[in-house]
mmCIF file of N, CA, C and O in Angstrom:
data_model
loop_
_atom_site.group_PDB
_atom_site.id
_atom_site.type_symbol
_atom_site.label_atom_id
_atom_site.label_comp_id
_atom_site.label_asym_id
_atom_site.label_seq_id
_atom_site.Cartn_x
_atom_site.Cartn_y
_atom_site.Cartn_z
ATOM 1 N N UNK A 1 -52.652 5.561 29.290
ATOM 2 C CA UNK A 1 -51.194 5.866 29.454
ATOM 3 C C UNK A 1 -50.487 5.178 28.367
ATOM 4 O O UNK A 1 -50.732 4.093 27.980
ATOM 5 N N UNK A 2 -49.441 5.854 27.837
ATOM 6 C CA UNK A 2 -48.594 5.293 26.802
ATOM 7 C C UNK A 2 -47.281 4.951 27.398
ATOM 8 O O UNK A 2 -46.711 5.596 28.273
ATOM 9 N N UNK A 3 -46.726 3.798 26.969
ATOM 10 C CA UNK A 3 -45.402 3.415 27.429
ATOM 11 C C UNK A 3 -44.475 3.369 26.176
ATOM 12 O O UNK A 3 -44.920 2.860 25.152
ATOM 13 N N UNK A 4 -43.303 3.699 26.454
ATOM 14 C CA UNK A 4 -42.325 3.554 25.406
ATOM 15 C C UNK A 4 -41.057 2.843 25.901
ATOM 16 O O UNK A 4 -40.749 2.950 27.055
ATOM 17 N N UNK A 5 -40.358 2.180 25.065
ATOM 18 C CA UNK A 5 -39.095 1.504 25.462
ATOM 19 C C UNK A 5 -38.135 1.574 24.327
ATOM 20 O O UNK A 5 -38.527 1.704 23.110
ATOM 21 N N UNK A 6 -36.888 1.543 24.676
ATOM 22 C CA UNK A 6 -35.921 1.461 23.578
ATOM 23 C C UNK A 6 -35.110 0.132 23.700
ATOM 24 O O UNK A 6 -34.870 -0.339 24.738
ATOM 25 N N UNK A 7 -34.710 -0.309 22.547
ATOM 26 C CA UNK A 7 -33.934 -1.574 22.500
ATOM 27 C C UNK A 7 -32.547 -1.287 22.394
ATOM 28 O O UNK A 7 -32.093 -0.352 21.640
ATOM 29 N N UNK A 8 -31.711 -1.955 23.233
ATOM 30 C CA UNK A 8 -30.255 -1.732 23.125
ATOM 31 C C UNK A 8 -29.542 -2.815 22.307
ATOM 32 O O UNK A 8 -28.355 -2.986 22.291
ATOM 33 N N UNK A 9 -30.357 -3.695 21.604
ATOM 34 C CA UNK A 9 -29.694 -4.732 20.914
ATOM 35 C C UNK A 9 -29.095 -4.201 19.599
ATOM 36 O O UNK A 9 -29.612 -3.203 19.036
ATOM 37 N N UNK A 10 -27.992 -4.773 19.163
ATOM 38 C CA UNK A 10 -27.347 -4.234 17.991
ATOM 39 C C UNK A 10 -28.168 -4.464 16.731
ATOM 40 O O UNK A 10 -28.927 -5.405 16.630
ATOM 41 N N UNK A 11 -28.120 -3.551 15.806
ATOM 42 C CA UNK A 11 -28.839 -3.737 14.531
ATOM 43 C C UNK A 11 -28.116 -4.786 13.698
ATOM 44 O O UNK A 11 -26.966 -5.062 13.838
ATOM 45 N N UNK A 12 -28.898 -5.370 12.816
ATOM 46 C CA UNK A 12 -28.366 -6.382 12.015
ATOM 47 C C UNK A 12 -27.242 -5.979 11.072
ATOM 48 O O UNK A 12 -26.343 -6.566 10.699
ATOM 49 N N UNK A 13 -27.321 -4.662 10.689
ATOM 50 C CA UNK A 13 -26.310 -4.104 9.802
ATOM 51 C C UNK A 13 -24.928 -4.107 10.499
ATOM 52 O O UNK A 13 -23.951 -4.284 9.874
ATOM 53 N N UNK A 14 -24.936 -3.753 11.758
ATOM 54 C CA UNK A 14 -23.568 -3.707 12.477
ATOM 55 C C UNK A 14 -23.054 -5.165 12.642
ATOM 56 O O UNK A 14 -21.859 -5.301 12.621
ATOM 57 N N UNK A 15 -23.989 -6.163 12.779
ATOM 58 C CA UNK A 15 -23.440 -7.448 12.838
ATOM 59 C C UNK A 15 -22.861 -7.946 11.491
ATOM 60 O O UNK A 15 -21.797 -8.514 11.492
ATOM 61 N N UNK A 16 -23.485 -7.640 10.410
ATOM 62 C CA UNK A 16 -23.034 -8.006 9.150
ATOM 63 C C UNK A 16 -21.714 -7.321 8.799
ATOM 64 O O UNK A 16 -20.760 -7.914 8.265
ATOM 65 N N UNK A 17 -21.534 -6.031 9.156
ATOM 66 C CA UNK A 17 -20.398 -5.356 8.844
ATOM 67 C C UNK A 17 -19.133 -5.872 9.653
ATOM 68 O O UNK A 17 -18.041 -5.679 9.188
ATOM 69 N N UNK A 18 -19.394 -6.637 10.737
ATOM 70 C CA UNK A 18 -18.250 -7.118 11.520
ATOM 71 C C UNK A 18 -17.838 -8.493 11.016
ATOM 72 O O UNK A 18 -16.871 -9.018 11.468
ATOM 73 N N UNK A 19 -18.585 -9.098 10.099
ATOM 74 C CA UNK A 19 -18.309 -10.417 9.628
ATOM 75 C C UNK A 19 -17.115 -10.234 8.651
ATOM 76 O O UNK A 19 -17.116 -9.491 7.716
ATOM 77 N N UNK A 20 -16.024 -11.033 8.922
ATOM 78 C CA UNK A 20 -14.889 -10.924 7.971
ATOM 79 C C UNK A 20 -15.173 -11.514 6.556
ATOM 80 O O UNK A 20 -15.965 -12.466 6.557
ATOM 81 N N UNK A 21 -14.669 -10.814 5.573
ATOM 82 C CA UNK A 21 -14.848 -11.285 4.255
ATOM 83 C C UNK A 21 -13.979 -12.503 3.936
ATOM 84 O O UNK A 21 -12.829 -12.478 4.494
ATOM 85 N N UNK A 22 -14.436 -13.492 3.110
ATOM 86 C CA UNK A 22 -13.583 -14.618 2.784
ATOM 87 C C UNK A 22 -12.488 -14.099 1.780
ATOM 88 O O UNK A 22 -12.799 -13.392 0.831
ATOM 89 N N UNK A 23 -11.252 -14.411 2.107
ATOM 90 C CA UNK A 23 -10.089 -14.199 1.189
ATOM 91 C C UNK A 23 -9.685 -15.464 0.556
ATOM 92 O O UNK A 23 -9.810 -16.577 1.191
ATOM 93 N N UNK A 24 -9.185 -15.323 -0.673
ATOM 94 C CA UNK A 24 -8.730 -16.558 -1.387
ATOM 95 C C UNK A 24 -7.248 -16.350 -1.750
ATOM 96 O O UNK A 24 -6.803 -15.246 -2.048
ATOM 97 N N UNK A 25 -6.440 -17.397 -1.708
ATOM 98 C CA UNK A 25 -5.142 -17.485 -2.249
ATOM 99 C C UNK A 25 -5.257 -17.957 -3.653
ATOM 100 O O UNK A 25 -5.794 -18.996 -3.832
ATOM 101 N N UNK A 26 -4.767 -17.116 -4.616
ATOM 102 C CA UNK A 26 -4.776 -17.499 -6.002
ATOM 103 C C UNK A 26 -3.390 -18.011 -6.368
ATOM 104 O O UNK A 26 -2.370 -17.290 -6.051
ATOM 105 N N UNK A 27 -3.244 -19.235 -6.972
ATOM 106 C CA UNK A 27 -1.956 -19.796 -7.203
ATOM 107 C C UNK A 27 -1.915 -20.192 -8.699
ATOM 108 O O UNK A 27 -2.826 -20.848 -9.173
ATOM 109 N N UNK A 28 -0.851 -19.814 -9.394
ATOM 110 C CA UNK A 28 -0.639 -20.200 -10.748
ATOM 111 C C UNK A 28 0.309 -21.389 -10.811
ATOM 112 O O UNK A 28 1.036 -21.688 -9.916
ATOM 113 N N UNK A 29 0.298 -22.093 -11.975
ATOM 114 C CA UNK A 29 1.143 -23.295 -12.113
ATOM 115 C C UNK A 29 2.683 -23.029 -11.971
ATOM 116 O O UNK A 29 3.373 -23.953 -11.599
ATOM 117 N N UNK A 30 3.086 -21.812 -12.235
ATOM 118 C CA UNK A 30 4.561 -21.543 -12.101
ATOM 119 C C UNK A 30 4.899 -21.190 -10.661
ATOM 120 O O UNK A 30 6.099 -20.980 -10.383
ATOM 121 N N UNK A 31 3.986 -21.115 -9.742
ATOM 122 C CA UNK A 31 4.263 -20.865 -8.338
ATOM 123 C C UNK A 31 3.955 -19.441 -7.968
ATOM 124 O O UNK A 31 4.136 -19.016 -6.874
ATOM 125 N N UNK A 32 3.511 -18.556 -8.867
ATOM 126 C CA UNK A 32 3.088 -17.213 -8.499
ATOM 127 C C UNK A 32 1.839 -17.258 -7.686
ATOM 128 O O UNK A 32 1.029 -18.124 -7.922
ATOM 129 N N UNK A 33 1.730 -16.282 -6.753
ATOM 130 C CA UNK A 33 0.455 -16.301 -5.918
ATOM 131 C C UNK A 33 0.177 -14.896 -5.453
ATOM 132 O O UNK A 33 1.009 -14.048 -5.492
ATOM 133 N N UNK A 34 -1.109 -14.671 -5.186
ATOM 134 C CA UNK A 34 -1.672 -13.421 -4.694
ATOM 135 C C UNK A 34 -2.987 -13.695 -3.994
ATOM 136 O O UNK A 34 -3.448 -14.778 -4.133
ATOM 137 N N UNK A 35 -3.505 -12.734 -3.365
ATOM 138 C CA UNK A 35 -4.782 -12.956 -2.716
ATOM 139 C C UNK A 35 -5.877 -12.009 -3.305
ATOM 140 O O UNK A 35 -5.595 -11.049 -3.951
ATOM 141 N N UNK A 36 -7.110 -12.422 -3.044
ATOM 142 C CA UNK A 36 -8.256 -11.627 -3.501
ATOM 143 C C UNK A 36 -9.482 -12.058 -2.707
ATOM 144 O O UNK A 36 -9.568 -13.076 -2.085
ATOM 145 N N UNK A 37 -10.466 -11.169 -2.889
ATOM 146 C CA UNK A 37 -11.712 -11.429 -2.132
ATOM 147 C C UNK A 37 -12.780 -12.258 -2.890
ATOM 148 O O UNK A 37 -13.877 -12.489 -2.351
ATOM 149 N N UNK A 38 -12.440 -12.700 -4.095
ATOM 150 C CA UNK A 38 -13.307 -13.645 -4.809
ATOM 151 C C UNK A 38 -12.512 -14.668 -5.559
ATOM 152 O O UNK A 38 -11.329 -14.445 -5.728
ATOM 153 N N UNK A 39 -13.181 -15.715 -6.006
ATOM 154 C CA UNK A 39 -12.613 -16.756 -6.808
ATOM 155 C C UNK A 39 -12.090 -16.123 -8.098
ATOM 156 O O UNK A 39 -12.759 -15.339 -8.711
ATOM 157 N N UNK A 40 -10.809 -16.516 -8.509
ATOM 158 C CA UNK A 40 -10.234 -15.926 -9.705
ATOM 159 C C UNK A 40 -10.816 -16.493 -10.995
ATOM 160 O O UNK A 40 -10.989 -17.667 -11.099
ATOM 161 N N UNK A 41 -11.172 -15.619 -11.890
ATOM 162 C CA UNK A 41 -11.613 -16.061 -13.165
ATOM 163 C C UNK A 41 -11.178 -15.082 -14.285
ATOM 164 O O UNK A 41 -11.266 -13.907 -14.025
ATOM 165 N N UNK A 42 -10.661 -15.628 -15.359
ATOM 166 C CA UNK A 42 -10.241 -14.766 -16.436
ATOM 167 C C UNK A 42 -10.635 -15.414 -17.779
ATOM 168 O O UNK A 42 -10.347 -16.606 -17.909
ATOM 169 N N UNK A 43 -11.270 -14.626 -18.633
ATOM 170 C CA UNK A 43 -11.674 -15.213 -19.927
ATOM 171 C C UNK A 43 -10.595 -15.709 -20.807
ATOM 172 O O UNK A 43 -10.839 -16.655 -21.644
ATOM 173 N N UNK A 44 -9.415 -15.122 -20.684
ATOM 174 C CA UNK A 44 -8.309 -15.446 -21.650
ATOM 175 C C UNK A 44 -7.474 -16.704 -21.096
ATOM 176 O O UNK A 44 -6.611 -17.084 -21.814
ATOM 177 N N UNK A 45 -7.836 -17.254 -19.949
ATOM 178 C CA UNK A 45 -7.103 -18.459 -19.483
ATOM 179 C C UNK A 45 -8.084 -19.695 -19.430
ATOM 180 O O UNK A 45 -9.305 -19.511 -19.351
ATOM 181 N N UNK A 46 -7.488 -20.832 -19.477
ATOM 182 C CA UNK A 46 -8.291 -22.102 -19.419
ATOM 183 C C UNK A 46 -8.902 -22.153 -18.025
ATOM 184 O O UNK A 46 -8.302 -21.712 -17.032
ATOM 185 N N UNK A 47 -10.144 -22.682 -17.914
ATOM 186 C CA UNK A 47 -10.697 -22.882 -16.580
ATOM 187 C C UNK A 47 -9.767 -23.639 -15.729
ATOM 188 O O UNK A 47 -9.122 -24.600 -16.168
ATOM 189 N N UNK A 48 -9.687 -23.259 -14.521
ATOM 190 C CA UNK A 48 -8.904 -23.974 -13.467
ATOM 191 C C UNK A 48 -7.451 -23.824 -13.632
ATOM 192 O O UNK A 48 -6.623 -24.506 -13.034
ATOM 193 N N UNK A 49 -6.986 -22.895 -14.528
ATOM 194 C CA UNK A 49 -5.557 -22.653 -14.753
ATOM 195 C C UNK A 49 -4.980 -22.023 -13.479
ATOM 196 O O UNK A 49 -3.923 -22.427 -12.968
ATOM 197 N N UNK A 50 -5.721 -21.103 -12.868
ATOM 198 C CA UNK A 50 -5.319 -20.494 -11.546
ATOM 199 C C UNK A 50 -6.243 -21.093 -10.563
ATOM 200 O O UNK A 50 -7.477 -21.160 -10.719
ATOM 201 N N UNK A 51 -5.725 -21.686 -9.441
ATOM 202 C CA UNK A 51 -6.483 -22.235 -8.414
ATOM 203 C C UNK A 51 -6.736 -21.210 -7.305
ATOM 204 O O UNK A 51 -5.813 -20.400 -6.979
ATOM 205 N N UNK A 52 -7.906 -21.141 -6.795
ATOM 206 C CA UNK A 52 -8.382 -20.237 -5.757
ATOM 207 C C UNK A 52 -8.693 -21.095 -4.474
ATOM 208 O O UNK A 52 -9.623 -21.847 -4.530
ATOM 209 N N UNK A 53 -7.870 -20.918 -3.464
ATOM 210 C CA UNK A 53 -7.983 -21.711 -2.282
ATOM 211 C C UNK A 53 -8.426 -20.721 -1.169
ATOM 212 O O UNK A 53 -7.817 -19.715 -0.840
ATOM 213 N N UNK A 54 -9.571 -21.076 -0.459
ATOM 214 C CA UNK A 54 -10.029 -20.207 0.752
ATOM 215 C C UNK A 54 -8.908 -20.150 1.778
ATOM 216 O O UNK A 54 -8.321 -21.146 2.108
ATOM 217 N N UNK A 55 -8.736 -18.923 2.257
ATOM 218 C CA UNK A 55 -7.788 -18.737 3.351
ATOM 219 C C UNK A 55 -8.524 -18.691 4.738
ATOM 220 O O UNK A 55 -9.517 -17.949 4.802
ATOM 221 N N UNK A 56 -8.195 -19.560 5.653
ATOM 222 C CA UNK A 56 -8.887 -19.574 6.911
ATOM 223 C C UNK A 56 -8.920 -18.175 7.538
ATOM 224 O O UNK A 56 -7.876 -17.434 7.497
ATOM 225 N N UNK A 57 -9.960 -17.872 8.370
ATOM 226 C CA UNK A 57 -10.041 -16.513 9.042
ATOM 227 C C UNK A 57 -8.932 -16.229 9.967
ATOM 228 O O UNK A 57 -8.530 -15.094 10.136
ATOM 229 N N UNK A 58 -8.271 -17.232 10.618
ATOM 230 C CA UNK A 58 -7.202 -17.041 11.540
ATOM 231 C C UNK A 58 -5.863 -16.887 10.927
ATOM 232 O O UNK A 58 -4.928 -16.837 11.656
ATOM 233 N N UNK A 59 -5.825 -16.822 9.609
ATOM 234 C CA UNK A 59 -4.506 -16.666 9.014
ATOM 235 C C UNK A 59 -4.421 -15.253 8.299
ATOM 236 O O UNK A 59 -5.374 -14.876 7.588
ATOM 237 N N UNK A 60 -3.283 -14.642 8.507
ATOM 238 C CA UNK A 60 -3.056 -13.286 7.868
ATOM 239 C C UNK A 60 -2.603 -13.497 6.434
ATOM 240 O O UNK A 60 -1.527 -14.130 6.220
ATOM 241 N N UNK A 61 -3.345 -13.047 5.464
ATOM 242 C CA UNK A 61 -3.058 -13.258 4.086
ATOM 243 C C UNK A 61 -1.695 -12.751 3.682
ATOM 244 O O UNK A 61 -0.968 -13.409 2.949
ATOM 245 N N UNK A 62 -1.291 -11.527 4.198
ATOM 246 C CA UNK A 62 -0.056 -10.985 3.893
ATOM 247 C C UNK A 62 1.093 -11.931 4.252
ATOM 248 O O UNK A 62 2.158 -12.055 3.581
ATOM 249 N N UNK A 63 1.042 -12.491 5.434
ATOM 250 C CA UNK A 63 2.118 -13.362 5.911
ATOM 251 C C UNK A 63 2.120 -14.646 5.160
ATOM 252 O O UNK A 63 3.207 -15.244 4.922
ATOM 253 N N UNK A 64 1.016 -15.127 4.753
ATOM 254 C CA UNK A 64 0.865 -16.394 3.910
ATOM 255 C C UNK A 64 1.638 -16.163 2.564
ATOM 256 O O UNK A 64 2.506 -17.002 2.221
ATOM 257 N N UNK A 65 1.336 -15.054 1.984
ATOM 258 C CA UNK A 65 2.044 -14.711 0.635
ATOM 259 C C UNK A 65 3.549 -14.563 0.854
ATOM 260 O O UNK A 65 4.325 -15.087 0.053
ATOM 261 N N UNK A 66 3.940 -13.917 1.995
ATOM 262 C CA UNK A 66 5.394 -13.756 2.222
ATOM 263 C C UNK A 66 6.082 -15.094 2.330
ATOM 264 O O UNK A 66 7.169 -15.304 1.748
ATOM 265 N N UNK A 67 5.528 -15.982 3.108
ATOM 266 C CA UNK A 67 6.035 -17.361 3.297
ATOM 267 C C UNK A 67 6.165 -18.132 1.936
ATOM 268 O O UNK A 67 7.170 -18.693 1.664
ATOM 269 N N UNK A 68 5.052 -17.988 1.169
ATOM 270 C CA UNK A 68 5.081 -18.727 -0.118
ATOM 271 C C UNK A 68 6.057 -18.106 -1.118
ATOM 272 O O UNK A 68 6.625 -18.849 -1.918
ATOM 273 N N UNK A 69 6.273 -16.833 -1.065
ATOM 274 C CA UNK A 69 7.290 -16.229 -1.965
ATOM 275 C C UNK A 69 8.673 -16.668 -1.635
ATOM 276 O O UNK A 69 9.480 -16.677 -2.516
ATOM 277 N N UNK A 70 8.880 -17.055 -0.419
ATOM 278 C CA UNK A 70 10.210 -17.518 0.087
ATOM 279 C C UNK A 70 10.423 -19.045 -0.386
ATOM 280 O O UNK A 70 11.593 -19.435 -0.569
ATOM 281 N N UNK A 71 9.321 -19.734 -0.648
ATOM 282 C CA UNK A 71 9.438 -21.209 -0.951
ATOM 283 C C UNK A 71 8.505 -21.519 -2.080
ATOM 284 O O UNK A 71 7.297 -21.947 -1.774
ATOM 285 N N UNK A 72 8.971 -21.468 -3.312
ATOM 286 C CA UNK A 72 8.129 -21.731 -4.439
ATOM 287 C C UNK A 72 7.535 -23.235 -4.433
ATOM 288 O O UNK A 72 6.540 -23.486 -4.929
ATOM 289 N N UNK A 73 8.364 -24.138 -3.858
ATOM 290 C CA UNK A 73 7.976 -25.462 -3.893
ATOM 291 C C UNK A 73 6.645 -25.640 -3.068
ATOM 292 O O UNK A 73 5.738 -26.503 -3.396
ATOM 293 N N UNK A 74 6.471 -24.880 -2.000
ATOM 294 C CA UNK A 74 5.231 -24.864 -1.251
ATOM 295 C C UNK A 74 4.084 -24.425 -2.090
ATOM 296 O O UNK A 74 3.052 -25.005 -2.023
ATOM 297 N N UNK A 75 4.289 -23.345 -2.854
ATOM 298 C CA UNK A 75 3.183 -22.805 -3.650
ATOM 299 C C UNK A 75 2.856 -23.829 -4.761
ATOM 300 O O UNK A 75 1.654 -24.057 -5.035
ATOM 301 N N UNK A 76 3.801 -24.519 -5.376
ATOM 302 C CA UNK A 76 3.479 -25.457 -6.299
ATOM 303 C C UNK A 76 2.749 -26.691 -5.711
ATOM 304 O O UNK A 76 1.878 -27.275 -6.399
ATOM 305 N N UNK A 77 3.077 -27.050 -4.504
ATOM 306 C CA UNK A 77 2.319 -28.086 -3.786
ATOM 307 C C UNK A 77 0.956 -27.700 -3.552
ATOM 308 O O UNK A 77 -0.007 -28.458 -3.824
ATOM 309 N N UNK A 78 0.740 -26.464 -3.233
ATOM 310 C CA UNK A 78 -0.644 -25.993 -3.001
ATOM 311 C C UNK A 78 -1.451 -26.001 -4.322
ATOM 312 O O UNK A 78 -2.543 -26.406 -4.394
ATOM 313 N N UNK A 79 -0.755 -25.623 -5.433
ATOM 314 C CA UNK A 79 -1.376 -25.688 -6.685
ATOM 315 C C UNK A 79 -1.843 -27.132 -7.027
ATOM 316 O O UNK A 79 -2.900 -27.294 -7.546
ATOM 317 N N UNK A 80 -0.929 -28.029 -6.881
ATOM 318 C CA UNK A 80 -1.175 -29.426 -7.203
ATOM 319 C C UNK A 80 -2.335 -30.065 -6.341
ATOM 320 O O UNK A 80 -3.111 -30.761 -6.839
ATOM 321 N N UNK A 81 -2.252 -29.754 -4.972
ATOM 322 C CA UNK A 81 -3.286 -30.383 -4.111
ATOM 323 C C UNK A 81 -4.497 -29.537 -3.869
ATOM 324 O O UNK A 81 -5.552 -30.129 -3.408
ATOM 325 N N UNK A 82 -4.455 -28.300 -4.213
ATOM 326 C CA UNK A 82 -5.563 -27.347 -4.037
ATOM 327 C C UNK A 82 -5.922 -27.260 -2.523
ATOM 328 O O UNK A 82 -7.127 -27.021 -2.219
ATOM 329 N N UNK A 83 -4.949 -27.475 -1.694
ATOM 330 C CA UNK A 83 -5.217 -27.232 -0.236
ATOM 331 C C UNK A 83 -3.962 -26.583 0.407
ATOM 332 O O UNK A 83 -2.826 -26.668 -0.181
ATOM 333 N N UNK A 84 -4.197 -25.985 1.575
ATOM 334 C CA UNK A 84 -3.055 -25.350 2.259
ATOM 335 C C UNK A 84 -2.574 -26.409 3.205
ATOM 336 O O UNK A 84 -3.294 -27.002 4.017
ATOM 337 N N UNK A 85 -1.293 -26.782 3.180
ATOM 338 C CA UNK A 85 -0.636 -27.825 4.012
ATOM 339 C C UNK A 85 -0.878 -27.478 5.471
ATOM 340 O O UNK A 85 -0.637 -26.306 5.848
ATOM 341 N N UNK A 86 -1.151 -28.423 6.351
ATOM 342 C CA UNK A 86 -1.381 -28.147 7.725
ATOM 343 C C UNK A 86 -0.135 -27.586 8.408
ATOM 344 O O UNK A 86 -0.169 -26.780 9.313
ATOM 345 N N UNK A 87 1.066 -28.044 7.950
ATOM 346 C CA UNK A 87 2.292 -27.521 8.504
ATOM 347 C C UNK A 87 2.446 -26.037 8.325
ATOM 348 O O UNK A 87 2.863 -25.287 9.121
ATOM 349 N N UNK A 88 1.999 -25.646 7.075
ATOM 350 C CA UNK A 88 2.067 -24.187 6.814
ATOM 351 C C UNK A 88 1.065 -23.437 7.713
ATOM 352 O O UNK A 88 1.395 -22.353 8.181
ATOM 353 N N UNK A 89 -0.164 -23.974 7.799
ATOM 354 C CA UNK A 89 -1.158 -23.331 8.648
ATOM 355 C C UNK A 89 -0.688 -23.183 10.061
ATOM 356 O O UNK A 89 -0.849 -22.168 10.741
ATOM 357 N N UNK A 90 -0.037 -24.274 10.540
ATOM 358 C CA UNK A 90 0.469 -24.272 11.989
ATOM 359 C C UNK A 90 1.615 -23.259 12.073
ATOM 360 O O UNK A 90 1.583 -22.485 13.110
ATOM 361 N N UNK A 91 2.387 -23.118 11.127
ATOM 362 C CA UNK A 91 3.545 -22.164 11.100
ATOM 363 C C UNK A 91 2.960 -20.727 11.123
ATOM 364 O O UNK A 91 3.428 -19.909 11.900
ATOM 365 N N UNK A 92 2.026 -20.444 10.394
ATOM 366 C CA UNK A 92 1.319 -19.113 10.294
ATOM 367 C C UNK A 92 0.652 -18.808 11.604
ATOM 368 O O UNK A 92 0.688 -17.643 12.102
ATOM 369 N N UNK A 93 -0.047 -19.789 12.254
ATOM 370 C CA UNK A 93 -0.762 -19.520 13.456
ATOM 371 C C UNK A 93 0.269 -19.218 14.555
ATOM 372 O O UNK A 93 0.023 -18.382 15.396
ATOM 373 N N UNK A 94 1.401 -19.923 14.606
ATOM 374 C CA UNK A 94 2.438 -19.648 15.577
ATOM 375 C C UNK A 94 3.017 -18.247 15.391
ATOM 376 O O UNK A 94 3.227 -17.503 16.281
ATOM 377 N N UNK A 95 3.154 -17.907 14.152
ATOM 378 C CA UNK A 95 3.632 -16.522 13.738
ATOM 379 C C UNK A 95 2.745 -15.471 14.281
ATOM 380 O O UNK A 95 3.220 -14.502 14.871
ATOM 381 N N UNK A 96 1.427 -15.656 14.098
ATOM 382 C CA UNK A 96 0.482 -14.735 14.639
ATOM 383 C C UNK A 96 0.506 -14.670 16.149
ATOM 384 O O UNK A 96 0.391 -13.602 16.752
ATOM 385 N N UNK A 97 0.545 -15.809 16.792
ATOM 386 C CA UNK A 97 0.460 -15.856 18.308
ATOM 387 C C UNK A 97 1.723 -15.133 18.863
ATOM 388 O O UNK A 97 1.605 -14.493 19.972
ATOM 389 N N UNK A 98 2.888 -15.201 18.185
ATOM 390 C CA UNK A 98 4.125 -14.535 18.678
ATOM 391 C C UNK A 98 4.002 -12.958 18.567
ATOM 392 O O UNK A 98 4.528 -12.282 19.282
ATOM 393 N N UNK A 99 3.151 -12.602 17.544
ATOM 394 C CA UNK A 99 2.899 -11.203 17.287
ATOM 395 C C UNK A 99 4.141 -10.454 17.015
ATOM 396 O O UNK A 99 4.368 -9.354 17.138
#
């Protein structure tokens, strides 16, 4: 007698496709900023001229850029420290929670 069974476990491809892609905040020395899916590199600029900072998964990139466009000093601070200030992250998380 032959027996057959089917597996109901998800395929690895569906698991991979649900994984969020890493986004980066790109910041220039003048305070301009934008986001992208990879570290910024341009042949015509000095290395490290534009800083690429990973954006945490729980932060909405669009809201991050909106807040930074309102306050250039925040963006310049991020450029200098190459980190996202904890106050900014908390502000964005509260913003998301309020929906």
